[in-house]
mmCIF file of C-alpha atoms in Angstrom:
data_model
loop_
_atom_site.group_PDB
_atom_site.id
_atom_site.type_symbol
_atom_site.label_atom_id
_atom_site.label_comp_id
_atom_site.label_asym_id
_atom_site.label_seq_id
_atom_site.Cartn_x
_atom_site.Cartn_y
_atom_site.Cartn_z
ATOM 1 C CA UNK A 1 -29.516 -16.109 11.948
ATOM 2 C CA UNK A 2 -32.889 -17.635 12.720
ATOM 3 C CA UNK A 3 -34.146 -19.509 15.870
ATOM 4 C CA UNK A 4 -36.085 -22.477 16.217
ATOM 5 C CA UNK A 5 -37.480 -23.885 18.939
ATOM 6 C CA UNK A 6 -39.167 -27.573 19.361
ATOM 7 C CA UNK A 7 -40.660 -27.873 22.913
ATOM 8 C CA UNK A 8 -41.988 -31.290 23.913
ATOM 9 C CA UNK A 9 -45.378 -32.800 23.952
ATOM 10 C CA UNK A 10 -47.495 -32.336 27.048
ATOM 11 C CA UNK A 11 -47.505 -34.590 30.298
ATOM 12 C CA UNK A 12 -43.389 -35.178 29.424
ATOM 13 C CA UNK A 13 -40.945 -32.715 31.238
ATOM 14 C CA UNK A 14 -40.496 -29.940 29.584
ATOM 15 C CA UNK A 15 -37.739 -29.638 27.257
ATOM 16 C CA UNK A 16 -36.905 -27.135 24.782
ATOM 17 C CA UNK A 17 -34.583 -28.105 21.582
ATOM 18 C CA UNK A 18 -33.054 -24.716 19.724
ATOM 19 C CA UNK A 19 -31.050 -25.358 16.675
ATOM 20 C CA UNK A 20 -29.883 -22.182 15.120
ATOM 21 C CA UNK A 21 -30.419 -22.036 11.095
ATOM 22 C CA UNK A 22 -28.020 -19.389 9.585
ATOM 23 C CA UNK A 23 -28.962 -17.851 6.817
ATOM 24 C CA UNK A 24 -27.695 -18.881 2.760
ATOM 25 C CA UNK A 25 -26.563 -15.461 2.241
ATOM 26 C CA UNK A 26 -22.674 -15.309 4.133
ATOM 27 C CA UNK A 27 -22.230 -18.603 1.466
ATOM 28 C CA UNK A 28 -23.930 -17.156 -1.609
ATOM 29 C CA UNK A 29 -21.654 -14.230 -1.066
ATOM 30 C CA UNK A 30 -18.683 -15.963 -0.571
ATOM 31 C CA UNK A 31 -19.254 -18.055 -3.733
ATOM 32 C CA UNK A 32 -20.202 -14.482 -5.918
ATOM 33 C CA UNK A 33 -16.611 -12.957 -4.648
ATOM 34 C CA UNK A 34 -14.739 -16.258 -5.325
ATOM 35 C CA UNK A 35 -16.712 -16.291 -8.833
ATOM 36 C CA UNK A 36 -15.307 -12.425 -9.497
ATOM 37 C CA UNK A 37 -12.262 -13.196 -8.364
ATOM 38 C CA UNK A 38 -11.998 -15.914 -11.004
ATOM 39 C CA UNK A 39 -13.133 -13.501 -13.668
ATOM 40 C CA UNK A 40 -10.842 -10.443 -12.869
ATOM 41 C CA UNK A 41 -8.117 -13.428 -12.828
ATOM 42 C CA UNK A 42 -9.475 -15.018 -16.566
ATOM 43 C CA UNK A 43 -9.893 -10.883 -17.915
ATOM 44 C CA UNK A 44 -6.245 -10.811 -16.467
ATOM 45 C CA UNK A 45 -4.687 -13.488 -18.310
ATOM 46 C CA UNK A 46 -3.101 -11.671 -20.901
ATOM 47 C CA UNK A 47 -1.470 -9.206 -18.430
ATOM 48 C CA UNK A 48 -0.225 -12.694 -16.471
ATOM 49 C CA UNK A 49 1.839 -13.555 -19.556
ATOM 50 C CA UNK A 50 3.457 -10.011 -20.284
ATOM 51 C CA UNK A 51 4.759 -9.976 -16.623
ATOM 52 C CA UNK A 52 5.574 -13.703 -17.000
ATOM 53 C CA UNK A 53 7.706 -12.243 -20.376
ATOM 54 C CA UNK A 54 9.030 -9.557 -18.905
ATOM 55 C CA UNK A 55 10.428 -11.583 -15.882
ATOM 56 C CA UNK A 56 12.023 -13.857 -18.743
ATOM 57 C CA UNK A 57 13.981 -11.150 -20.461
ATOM 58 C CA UNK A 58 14.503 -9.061 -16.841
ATOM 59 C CA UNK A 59 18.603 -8.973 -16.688
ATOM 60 C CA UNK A 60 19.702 -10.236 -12.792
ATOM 61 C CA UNK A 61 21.475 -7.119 -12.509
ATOM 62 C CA UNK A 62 18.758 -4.321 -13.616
ATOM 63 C CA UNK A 63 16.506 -6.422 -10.540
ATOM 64 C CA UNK A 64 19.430 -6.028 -8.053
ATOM 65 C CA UNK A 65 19.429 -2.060 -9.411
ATOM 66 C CA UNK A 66 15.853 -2.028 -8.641
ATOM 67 C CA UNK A 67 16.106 -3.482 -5.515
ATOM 68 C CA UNK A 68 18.651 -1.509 -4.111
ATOM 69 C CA UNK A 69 17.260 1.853 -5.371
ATOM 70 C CA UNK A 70 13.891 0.260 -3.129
ATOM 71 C CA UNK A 71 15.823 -0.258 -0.553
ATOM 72 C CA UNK A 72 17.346 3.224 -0.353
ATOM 73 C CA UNK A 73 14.218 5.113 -0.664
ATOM 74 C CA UNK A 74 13.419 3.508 2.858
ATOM 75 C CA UNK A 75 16.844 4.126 4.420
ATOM 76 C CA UNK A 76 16.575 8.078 2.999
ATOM 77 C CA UNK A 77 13.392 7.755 4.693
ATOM 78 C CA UNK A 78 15.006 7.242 7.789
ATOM 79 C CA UNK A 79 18.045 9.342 7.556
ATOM 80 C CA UNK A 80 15.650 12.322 6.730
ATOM 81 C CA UNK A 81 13.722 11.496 10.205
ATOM 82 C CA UNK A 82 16.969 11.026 11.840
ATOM 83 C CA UNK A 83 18.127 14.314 10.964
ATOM 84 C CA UNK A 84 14.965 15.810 11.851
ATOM 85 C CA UNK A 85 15.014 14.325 15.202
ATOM 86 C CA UNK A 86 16.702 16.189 18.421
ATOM 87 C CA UNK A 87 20.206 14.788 18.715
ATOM 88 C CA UNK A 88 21.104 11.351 20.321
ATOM 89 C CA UNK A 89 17.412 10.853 21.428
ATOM 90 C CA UNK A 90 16.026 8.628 18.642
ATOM 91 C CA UNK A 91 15.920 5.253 17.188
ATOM 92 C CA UNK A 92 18.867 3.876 15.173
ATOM 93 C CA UNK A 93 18.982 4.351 11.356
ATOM 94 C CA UNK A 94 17.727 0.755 11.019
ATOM 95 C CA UNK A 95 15.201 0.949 13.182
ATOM 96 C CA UNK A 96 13.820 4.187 11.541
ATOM 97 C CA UNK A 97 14.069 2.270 7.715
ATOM 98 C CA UNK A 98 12.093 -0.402 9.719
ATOM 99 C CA UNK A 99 9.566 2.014 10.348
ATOM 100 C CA UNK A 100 9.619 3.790 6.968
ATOM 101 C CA UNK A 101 8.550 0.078 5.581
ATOM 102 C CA UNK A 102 5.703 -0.657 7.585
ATOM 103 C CA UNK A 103 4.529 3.268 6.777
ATOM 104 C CA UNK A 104 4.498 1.992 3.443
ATOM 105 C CA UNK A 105 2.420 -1.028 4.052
ATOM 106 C CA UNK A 106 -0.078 0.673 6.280
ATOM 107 C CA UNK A 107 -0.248 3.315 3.219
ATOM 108 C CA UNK A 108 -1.060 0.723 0.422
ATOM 109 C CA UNK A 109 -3.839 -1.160 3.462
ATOM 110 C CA UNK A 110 -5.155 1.955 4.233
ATOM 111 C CA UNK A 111 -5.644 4.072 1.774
ATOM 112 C CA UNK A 112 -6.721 7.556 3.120
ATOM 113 C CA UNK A 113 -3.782 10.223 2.182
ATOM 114 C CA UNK A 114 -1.062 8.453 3.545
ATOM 115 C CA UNK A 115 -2.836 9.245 6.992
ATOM 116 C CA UNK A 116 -2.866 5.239 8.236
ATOM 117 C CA UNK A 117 1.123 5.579 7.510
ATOM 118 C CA UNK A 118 1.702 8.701 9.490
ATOM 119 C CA UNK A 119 0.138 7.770 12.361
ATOM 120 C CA UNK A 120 2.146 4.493 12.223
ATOM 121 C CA UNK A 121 5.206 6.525 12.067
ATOM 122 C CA UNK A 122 4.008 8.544 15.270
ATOM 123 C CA UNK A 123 3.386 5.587 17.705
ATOM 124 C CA UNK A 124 6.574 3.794 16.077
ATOM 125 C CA UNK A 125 8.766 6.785 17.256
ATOM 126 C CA UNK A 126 6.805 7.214 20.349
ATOM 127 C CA UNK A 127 7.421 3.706 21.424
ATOM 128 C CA UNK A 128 10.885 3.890 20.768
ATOM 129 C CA UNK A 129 11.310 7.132 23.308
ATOM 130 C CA UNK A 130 11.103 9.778 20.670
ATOM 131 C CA UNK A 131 8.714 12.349 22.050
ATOM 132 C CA UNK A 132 5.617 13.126 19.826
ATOM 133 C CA UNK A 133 6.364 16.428 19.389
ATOM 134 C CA UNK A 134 9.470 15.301 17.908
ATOM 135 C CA UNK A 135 8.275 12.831 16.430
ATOM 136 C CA UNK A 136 5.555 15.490 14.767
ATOM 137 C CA UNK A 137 7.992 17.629 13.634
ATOM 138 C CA UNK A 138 10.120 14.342 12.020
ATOM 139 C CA UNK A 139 6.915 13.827 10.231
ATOM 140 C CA UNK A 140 6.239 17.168 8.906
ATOM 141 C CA UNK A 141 10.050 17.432 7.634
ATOM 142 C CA UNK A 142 8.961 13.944 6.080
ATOM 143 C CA UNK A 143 6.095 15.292 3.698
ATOM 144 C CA UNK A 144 7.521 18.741 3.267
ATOM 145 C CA UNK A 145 10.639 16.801 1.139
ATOM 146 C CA UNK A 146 7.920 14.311 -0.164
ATOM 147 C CA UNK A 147 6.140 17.316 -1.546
ATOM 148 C CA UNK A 148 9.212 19.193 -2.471
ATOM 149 C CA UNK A 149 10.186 16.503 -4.292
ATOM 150 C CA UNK A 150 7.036 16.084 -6.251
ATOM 151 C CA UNK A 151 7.286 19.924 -7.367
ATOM 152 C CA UNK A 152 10.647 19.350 -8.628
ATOM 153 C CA UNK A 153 9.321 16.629 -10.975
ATOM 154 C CA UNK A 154 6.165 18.747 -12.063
ATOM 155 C CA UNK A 155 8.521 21.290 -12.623
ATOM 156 C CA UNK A 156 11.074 18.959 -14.663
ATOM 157 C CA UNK A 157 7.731 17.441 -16.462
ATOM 158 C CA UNK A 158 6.585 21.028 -17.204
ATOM 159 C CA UNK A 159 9.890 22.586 -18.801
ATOM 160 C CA UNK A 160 9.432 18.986 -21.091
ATOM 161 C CA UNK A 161 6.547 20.138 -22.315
ATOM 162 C CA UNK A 162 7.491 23.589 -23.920
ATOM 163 C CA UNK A 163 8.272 23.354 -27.409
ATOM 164 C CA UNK A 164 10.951 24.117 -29.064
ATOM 165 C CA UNK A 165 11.743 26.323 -31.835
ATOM 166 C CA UNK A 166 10.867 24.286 -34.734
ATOM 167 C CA UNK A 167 7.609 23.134 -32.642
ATOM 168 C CA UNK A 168 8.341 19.669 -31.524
ATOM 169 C CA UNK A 169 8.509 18.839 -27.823
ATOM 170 C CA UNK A 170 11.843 19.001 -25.964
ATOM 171 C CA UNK A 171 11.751 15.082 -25.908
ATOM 172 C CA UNK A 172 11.027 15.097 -29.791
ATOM 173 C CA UNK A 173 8.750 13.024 -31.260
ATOM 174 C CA UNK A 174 8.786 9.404 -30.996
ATOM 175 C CA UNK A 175 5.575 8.726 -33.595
ATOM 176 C CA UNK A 176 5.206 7.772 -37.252
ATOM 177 C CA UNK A 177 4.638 10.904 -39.184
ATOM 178 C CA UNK A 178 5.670 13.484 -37.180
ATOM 179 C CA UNK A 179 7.116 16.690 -38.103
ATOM 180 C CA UNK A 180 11.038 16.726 -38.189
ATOM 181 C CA UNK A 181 12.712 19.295 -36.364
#
């Protein structure tokens, strides 16, 4: 932002005049992000009309499926903290699903190893009379089955991949031309 100051001839009483110029930049910017946001949308078009299609041919039930599968990874969330919680000295079930939803929003704002989310967890539970120790130890349970859970589909991935006898993959093959087993 630049200054500039008028002051007034002499003999008058003095009087100074300051209008503040700001600078083109903030505007040229903000034009330049709207311009790539209109080009990421354009190079996106395509991808617009196969989630468009797929919407289309989406059956009402398989999105109620969805949704309630959504729903219960928050709720398991919170019945996993519950359990890891001392006795009669925490938040209700709904509260703690509550709280396992905004962990997931702070995760997807900010980004840094799920670190945003954990600390949201923390003052959540604190705030709600959980102790942070307990509320430490209801987060480390947390990741340890997050974790454990990931092995178990590395694990299930891995086995996938060993071929059989004939030499096709467990899943078999799926592509034009490929061996028969």
């Amino acid at each position: 932002m630049s200054v500039h100051v008028e002051a007034t001839p002499p003999g008058r009483w003095a009087t100074f005049r300051v209008r503040l110029r700001r600078p083109p930049w903030p505007a040229l910017l903000s034009v330049l992000g709207l311009a790539v946001a209109a080009a990421v949308v354009m190079a996106h078009v395509a991808d617009l009309h196969t989630l468009g299609a797929t919407f289309r041919d989406l059956r009402p039930w398989s999105l109620a499926l969805a949704l309630l599968l959504q729903a219960m990874t928050y709720v398991i969330t919170g019945l996993v903290w519950q359990r890891a919680l001392p006795p009669r000295s925490g938040p209700s079930l709904m509260d703690l699903a509550s709280i396992a939803v905004s962990k997931m929003l702070a995760d997807q704002l900010v980004p840094v190893l799920g670190l945003g989310g954990m600390m949201w967890v923390a003052h959540g539970l604190h705030r709600r009379g959980v102790p942070r120790a307990a509320a430490a130890f209801a987060i480390l349970v947390g990741l340890a089955g997050f974790y454990l859970a990931y092995g178990i589909a590395l694990l299930a991935m891995l086995l996938e991949l060993i071929p059989r006898p004939g030499g096709a993959p467990r899943g078999g093959c799926r592509r034009r031309g490929c061996p028969s087993s």
